[in-house]
């Protein structure tokens, strides 16, 4: 299975298409490439699993099994925001006996990263950090929209089924 197939299965063709089209437009604007070349580069990089193309808001990334926990002490990251220079993440699963508020000696985070252990603000990190992780879940915007049945305004309240 290719990585593009995995992404399609994860979020659907429409959401993936919208995401890749936005990445193509960004590449055209930055590098002044023609559309065909930009599409080729973006789809090739997405199929290779390049986080620089794939990373987006509302994604959960889990540390790859072959990565040393000392190199990446946070097991699971949630992307709060994608920026021009990286990603703003919340640390959702830290190794060892530390909970999300523990910044003492039991915390598995290196001392220079302790300030990032703040779920209200998140930590802005370079997108290359995601090379140590693999995409686990992605909640595209479409999944957050209410369905027609959930709107409560499908028909007037006084409407009765005809006999």
PDB file of N, CA and C in Angstrom, residues 33-94:
ATOM      1  N   UNK A  33       6.719  27.624  -9.467  1.00  0.00           N
ATOM      2  CA  UNK A  33       6.705  26.467 -10.361  1.00  0.00           C
ATOM      3  C   UNK A  33       5.415  26.466 -11.167  1.00  0.00           C
ATOM      4  N   UNK A  34       5.432  25.741 -12.284  1.00  0.00           N
ATOM      5  CA  UNK A  34       4.152  25.576 -12.989  1.00  0.00           C
ATOM      6  C   UNK A  34       3.344  24.522 -12.233  1.00  0.00           C
ATOM      7  N   UNK A  35       2.043  24.541 -12.440  1.00  0.00           N
ATOM      8  CA  UNK A  35       1.117  23.711 -11.663  1.00  0.00           C
ATOM      9  C   UNK A  35       1.438  22.218 -11.786  1.00  0.00           C
ATOM     10  N   UNK A  36       1.752  21.743 -12.989  1.00  0.00           N
ATOM     11  CA  UNK A  36       2.025  20.309 -13.182  1.00  0.00           C
ATOM     12  C   UNK A  36       3.247  19.867 -12.374  1.00  0.00           C
ATOM     13  N   UNK A  37       4.303  20.670 -12.396  1.00  0.00           N
ATOM     14  CA  UNK A  37       5.514  20.336 -11.635  1.00  0.00           C
ATOM     15  C   UNK A  37       5.239  20.366 -10.131  1.00  0.00           C
ATOM     16  N   UNK A  38       4.482  21.365  -9.703  1.00  0.00           N
ATOM     17  CA  UNK A  38       4.148  21.470  -8.277  1.00  0.00           C
ATOM     18  C   UNK A  38       3.325  20.263  -7.829  1.00  0.00           C
ATOM     19  N   UNK A  39       2.324  19.863  -8.625  1.00  0.00           N
ATOM     20  CA  UNK A  39       1.529  18.680  -8.273  1.00  0.00           C
ATOM     21  C   UNK A  39       2.406  17.436  -8.188  1.00  0.00           C
ATOM     22  N   UNK A  40       3.323  17.290  -9.132  1.00  0.00           N
ATOM     23  CA  UNK A  40       4.207  16.121  -9.128  1.00  0.00           C
ATOM     24  C   UNK A  40       5.052  16.086  -7.855  1.00  0.00           C
ATOM     25  N   UNK A  41       5.646  17.218  -7.488  1.00  0.00           N
ATOM     26  CA  UNK A  41       6.482  17.270  -6.290  1.00  0.00           C
ATOM     27  C   UNK A  41       5.677  16.993  -5.026  1.00  0.00           C
ATOM     28  N   UNK A  42       4.510  17.602  -4.922  1.00  0.00           N
ATOM     29  CA  UNK A  42       3.694  17.432  -3.712  1.00  0.00           C
ATOM     30  C   UNK A  42       3.199  15.995  -3.591  1.00  0.00           C
ATOM     31  N   UNK A  43       2.704  15.421  -4.666  1.00  0.00           N
ATOM     32  CA  UNK A  43       2.198  14.046  -4.570  1.00  0.00           C
ATOM     33  C   UNK A  43       3.331  13.053  -4.327  1.00  0.00           C
ATOM     34  N   UNK A  44       4.491  13.272  -4.919  1.00  0.00           N
ATOM     35  CA  UNK A  44       5.637  12.390  -4.670  1.00  0.00           C
ATOM     36  C   UNK A  44       6.060  12.458  -3.204  1.00  0.00           C
ATOM     37  N   UNK A  45       6.122  13.675  -2.665  1.00  0.00           N
ATOM     38  CA  UNK A  45       6.532  13.834  -1.268  1.00  0.00           C
ATOM     39  C   UNK A  45       5.470  13.286  -0.310  1.00  0.00           C
ATOM     40  N   UNK A  46       4.203  13.493  -0.623  1.00  0.00           N
ATOM     41  CA  UNK A  46       3.134  12.943   0.226  1.00  0.00           C
ATOM     42  C   UNK A  46       3.164  11.417   0.187  1.00  0.00           C
ATOM     43  N   UNK A  47       3.399  10.846  -0.973  1.00  0.00           N
ATOM     44  CA  UNK A  47       3.448   9.388  -1.092  1.00  0.00           C
ATOM     45  C   UNK A  47       4.644   8.803  -0.346  1.00  0.00           C
ATOM     46  N   UNK A  48       5.692   9.602  -0.189  1.00  0.00           N
ATOM     47  CA  UNK A  48       6.865   9.171   0.586  1.00  0.00           C
ATOM     48  C   UNK A  48       6.666   9.396   2.081  1.00  0.00           C
ATOM     49  N   UNK A  49       5.545  10.036   2.467  1.00  0.00           N
ATOM     50  CA  UNK A  49       5.255  10.266   3.876  1.00  0.00           C
ATOM     51  C   UNK A  49       5.976  11.474   4.458  1.00  0.00           C
ATOM     52  N   UNK A  50       6.359  12.427   3.622  1.00  0.00           N
ATOM     53  CA  UNK A  50       7.097  13.605   4.075  1.00  0.00           C
ATOM     54  C   UNK A  50       6.218  14.490   4.960  1.00  0.00           C
ATOM     55  N   UNK A  51       6.566  14.632   6.247  1.00  0.00           N
ATOM     56  CA  UNK A  51       5.758  15.455   7.151  1.00  0.00           C
ATOM     57  C   UNK A  51       5.651  16.914   6.712  1.00  0.00           C
ATOM     58  N   UNK A  52       6.627  17.426   5.965  1.00  0.00           N
ATOM     59  CA  UNK A  52       6.566  18.810   5.511  1.00  0.00           C
ATOM     60  C   UNK A  52       5.355  19.045   4.623  1.00  0.00           C
ATOM     61  N   UNK A  53       4.901  18.010   3.940  1.00  0.00           N
ATOM     62  CA  UNK A  53       3.717  18.106   3.078  1.00  0.00           C
ATOM     63  C   UNK A  53       2.470  17.657   3.826  1.00  0.00           C
ATOM     64  N   UNK A  54       2.598  16.648   4.648  1.00  0.00           N
ATOM     65  CA  UNK A  54       1.429  16.018   5.271  1.00  0.00           C
ATOM     66  C   UNK A  54       0.971  16.739   6.537  1.00  0.00           C
ATOM     67  N   UNK A  55       1.878  17.261   7.341  1.00  0.00           N
ATOM     68  CA  UNK A  55       1.531  17.820   8.653  1.00  0.00           C
ATOM     69  C   UNK A  55       0.445  18.882   8.542  1.00  0.00           C
ATOM     70  N   UNK A  56      -0.575  18.750   9.406  1.00  0.00           N
ATOM     71  CA  UNK A  56      -1.705  19.680   9.397  1.00  0.00           C
ATOM     72  C   UNK A  56      -2.335  19.723  10.780  1.00  0.00           C
ATOM     73  N   UNK A  57      -3.120  20.756  10.985  1.00  0.00           N
ATOM     74  CA  UNK A  57      -3.861  20.915  12.228  1.00  0.00           C
ATOM     75  C   UNK A  57      -4.781  19.713  12.442  1.00  0.00           C
ATOM     76  N   UNK A  58      -4.986  19.339  13.704  1.00  0.00           N
ATOM     77  CA  UNK A  58      -5.871  18.253  14.136  1.00  0.00           C
ATOM     78  C   UNK A  58      -5.334  16.860  13.774  1.00  0.00           C
ATOM     79  N   UNK A  59      -4.021  16.725  13.725  1.00  0.00           N
ATOM     80  CA  UNK A  59      -3.421  15.411  13.506  1.00  0.00           C
ATOM     81  C   UNK A  59      -2.788  14.915  14.798  1.00  0.00           C
ATOM     82  N   UNK A  60      -2.781  13.589  14.963  1.00  0.00           N
ATOM     83  CA  UNK A  60      -2.058  12.951  16.060  1.00  0.00           C
ATOM     84  C   UNK A  60      -0.934  12.130  15.445  1.00  0.00           C
ATOM     85  N   UNK A  61       0.269  12.337  15.945  1.00  0.00           N
ATOM     86  CA  UNK A  61       1.454  11.616  15.490  1.00  0.00           C
ATOM     87  C   UNK A  61       1.995  10.812  16.668  1.00  0.00           C
ATOM     88  N   UNK A  62       2.364   9.553  16.428  1.00  0.00           N
ATOM     89  CA  UNK A  62       2.902   8.682  17.461  1.00  0.00           C
ATOM     90  C   UNK A  62       4.349   8.332  17.105  1.00  0.00           C
ATOM     91  N   UNK A  63       5.184   8.254  18.139  1.00  0.00           N
ATOM     92  CA  UNK A  63       6.607   7.953  17.928  1.00  0.00           C
ATOM     93  C   UNK A  63       6.750   6.616  17.212  1.00  0.00           C
ATOM     94  N   UNK A  64       7.611   6.584  16.203  1.00  0.00           N
ATOM     95  CA  UNK A  64       7.864   5.341  15.465  1.00  0.00           C
ATOM     96  C   UNK A  64       8.508   4.318  16.389  1.00  0.00           C
ATOM     97  N   UNK A  65       8.210   3.040  16.203  1.00  0.00           N
ATOM     98  CA  UNK A  65       8.750   1.998  17.083  1.00  0.00           C
ATOM     99  C   UNK A  65      10.282   1.897  17.054  1.00  0.00           C
ATOM    100  N   UNK A  66      10.906   2.318  15.953  1.00  0.00           N
ATOM    101  CA  UNK A  66      12.363   2.211  15.833  1.00  0.00           C
ATOM    102  C   UNK A  66      13.107   3.422  16.396  1.00  0.00           C
ATOM    103  N   UNK A  67      12.380   4.385  16.975  1.00  0.00           N
ATOM    104  CA  UNK A  67      13.000   5.602  17.509  1.00  0.00           C
ATOM    105  C   UNK A  67      13.264   5.423  19.000  1.00  0.00           C
ATOM    106  N   UNK A  68      14.459   5.791  19.421  1.00  0.00           N
ATOM    107  CA  UNK A  68      14.866   5.704  20.823  1.00  0.00           C
ATOM    108  C   UNK A  68      14.060   6.710  21.647  1.00  0.00           C
ATOM    109  N   UNK A  69      13.419   6.273  22.743  1.00  0.00           N
ATOM    110  CA  UNK A  69      12.663   7.203  23.595  1.00  0.00           C
ATOM    111  C   UNK A  69      13.508   8.352  24.142  1.00  0.00           C
ATOM    112  N   UNK A  70      14.825   8.163  24.275  1.00  0.00           N
ATOM    113  CA  UNK A  70      15.680   9.268  24.711  1.00  0.00           C
ATOM    114  C   UNK A  70      15.768  10.357  23.644  1.00  0.00           C
ATOM    115  N   UNK A  71      15.615   9.946  22.382  1.00  0.00           N
ATOM    116  CA  UNK A  71      15.653  10.897  21.272  1.00  0.00           C
ATOM    117  C   UNK A  71      14.321  11.635  21.127  1.00  0.00           C
ATOM    118  N   UNK A  72      13.229  10.963  21.477  1.00  0.00           N
ATOM    119  CA  UNK A  72      11.884  11.547  21.386  1.00  0.00           C
ATOM    120  C   UNK A  72      11.084  11.097  22.607  1.00  0.00           C
ATOM    121  N   UNK A  73      11.223  11.777  23.743  1.00  0.00           N
ATOM    122  CA  UNK A  73      10.575  11.333  24.982  1.00  0.00           C
ATOM    123  C   UNK A  73       9.056  11.456  24.981  1.00  0.00           C
ATOM    124  N   UNK A  74       8.507  12.202  24.053  1.00  0.00           N
ATOM    125  CA  UNK A  74       7.060  12.336  23.962  1.00  0.00           C
ATOM    126  C   UNK A  74       6.560  11.270  22.993  1.00  0.00           C
ATOM    127  N   UNK A  75       5.725  10.385  23.483  1.00  0.00           N
ATOM    128  CA  UNK A  75       5.244   9.270  22.683  1.00  0.00           C
ATOM    129  C   UNK A  75       4.230   9.719  21.632  1.00  0.00           C
ATOM    130  N   UNK A  76       3.393  10.692  21.980  1.00  0.00           N
ATOM    131  CA  UNK A  76       2.303  11.090  21.090  1.00  0.00           C
ATOM    132  C   UNK A  76       2.197  12.621  21.074  1.00  0.00           C
ATOM    133  N   UNK A  77       2.065  13.183  19.865  1.00  0.00           N
ATOM    134  CA  UNK A  77       1.918  14.627  19.685  1.00  0.00           C
ATOM    135  C   UNK A  77       0.603  14.920  18.973  1.00  0.00           C
ATOM    136  N   UNK A  78      -0.038  16.013  19.351  1.00  0.00           N
ATOM    137  CA  UNK A  78      -1.245  16.470  18.671  1.00  0.00           C
ATOM    138  C   UNK A  78      -0.949  17.844  18.084  1.00  0.00           C
ATOM    139  N   UNK A  79      -1.153  18.020  16.787  1.00  0.00           N
ATOM    140  CA  UNK A  79      -0.855  19.290  16.137  1.00  0.00           C
ATOM    141  C   UNK A  79      -2.005  20.260  16.358  1.00  0.00           C
ATOM    142  N   UNK A  80      -1.705  21.330  17.078  1.00  0.00           N
ATOM    143  CA  UNK A  80      -2.691  22.380  17.344  1.00  0.00           C
ATOM    144  C   UNK A  80      -2.771  23.367  16.185  1.00  0.00           C
ATOM    145  N   UNK A  81      -1.632  23.584  15.528  1.00  0.00           N
ATOM    146  CA  UNK A  81      -1.583  24.572  14.454  1.00  0.00           C
ATOM    147  C   UNK A  81      -0.392  24.287  13.551  1.00  0.00           C
ATOM    148  N   UNK A  82      -0.568  24.510  12.267  1.00  0.00           N
ATOM    149  CA  UNK A  82       0.536  24.431  11.309  1.00  0.00           C
ATOM    150  C   UNK A  82       0.957  25.860  11.007  1.00  0.00           C
ATOM    151  N   UNK A  83       2.235  26.149  11.136  1.00  0.00           N
ATOM    152  CA  UNK A  83       2.754  27.487  10.867  1.00  0.00           C
ATOM    153  C   UNK A  83       3.645  27.434   9.630  1.00  0.00           C
ATOM    154  N   UNK A  84       4.126  28.588   9.189  1.00  0.00           N
ATOM    155  CA  UNK A  84       5.029  28.629   8.037  1.00  0.00           C
ATOM    156  C   UNK A  84       6.346  27.927   8.321  1.00  0.00           C
ATOM    157  N   UNK A  85       6.763  27.944   9.588  1.00  0.00           N
ATOM    158  CA  UNK A  85       8.077  27.399   9.925  1.00  0.00           C
ATOM    159  C   UNK A  85       8.032  26.057  10.641  1.00  0.00           C
ATOM    160  N   UNK A  86       6.867  25.592  11.035  1.00  0.00           N
ATOM    161  CA  UNK A  86       6.806  24.331  11.768  1.00  0.00           C
ATOM    162  C   UNK A  86       5.404  23.979  12.195  1.00  0.00           C
ATOM    163  N   UNK A  87       5.304  23.396  13.383  1.00  0.00           N
ATOM    164  CA  UNK A  87       4.015  22.981  13.937  1.00  0.00           C
ATOM    165  C   UNK A  87       3.956  23.369  15.407  1.00  0.00           C
ATOM    166  N   UNK A  88       2.760  23.703  15.873  1.00  0.00           N
ATOM    167  CA  UNK A  88       2.527  23.925  17.292  1.00  0.00           C
ATOM    168  C   UNK A  88       1.849  22.666  17.790  1.00  0.00           C
ATOM    169  N   UNK A  89       2.486  21.983  18.741  1.00  0.00           N
ATOM    170  CA  UNK A  89       1.985  20.687  19.190  1.00  0.00           C
ATOM    171  C   UNK A  89       1.674  20.706  20.678  1.00  0.00           C
ATOM    172  N   UNK A  90       0.766  19.836  21.063  1.00  0.00           N
ATOM    173  CA  UNK A  90       0.529  19.540  22.476  1.00  0.00           C
ATOM    174  C   UNK A  90       1.133  18.173  22.731  1.00  0.00           C
ATOM    175  N   UNK A  91       1.858  18.052  23.834  1.00  0.00           N
ATOM    176  CA  UNK A  91       2.406  16.763  24.232  1.00  0.00           C
ATOM    177  C   UNK A  91       1.272  16.002  24.902  1.00  0.00           C
ATOM    178  N   UNK A  92       0.860  14.886  24.325  1.00  0.00           N
ATOM    179  CA  UNK A  92      -0.282  14.176  24.881  1.00  0.00           C
ATOM    180  C   UNK A  92       0.077  12.892  25.601  1.00  0.00           C
ATOM    181  N   UNK A  93       1.281  12.404  25.429  1.00  0.00           N
ATOM    182  CA  UNK A  93       1.650  11.130  26.044  1.00  0.00           C
ATOM    183  C   UNK A  93       3.153  11.118  26.279  1.00  0.00           C
ATOM    184  N   UNK A  94       3.561  11.426  27.501  1.00  0.00           N
ATOM    185  CA  UNK A  94       4.979  11.501  27.837  1.00  0.00           C
ATOM    186  C   UNK A  94       5.405  10.201  28.505  1.00  0.00           C
TER     187      UNK A  94
END
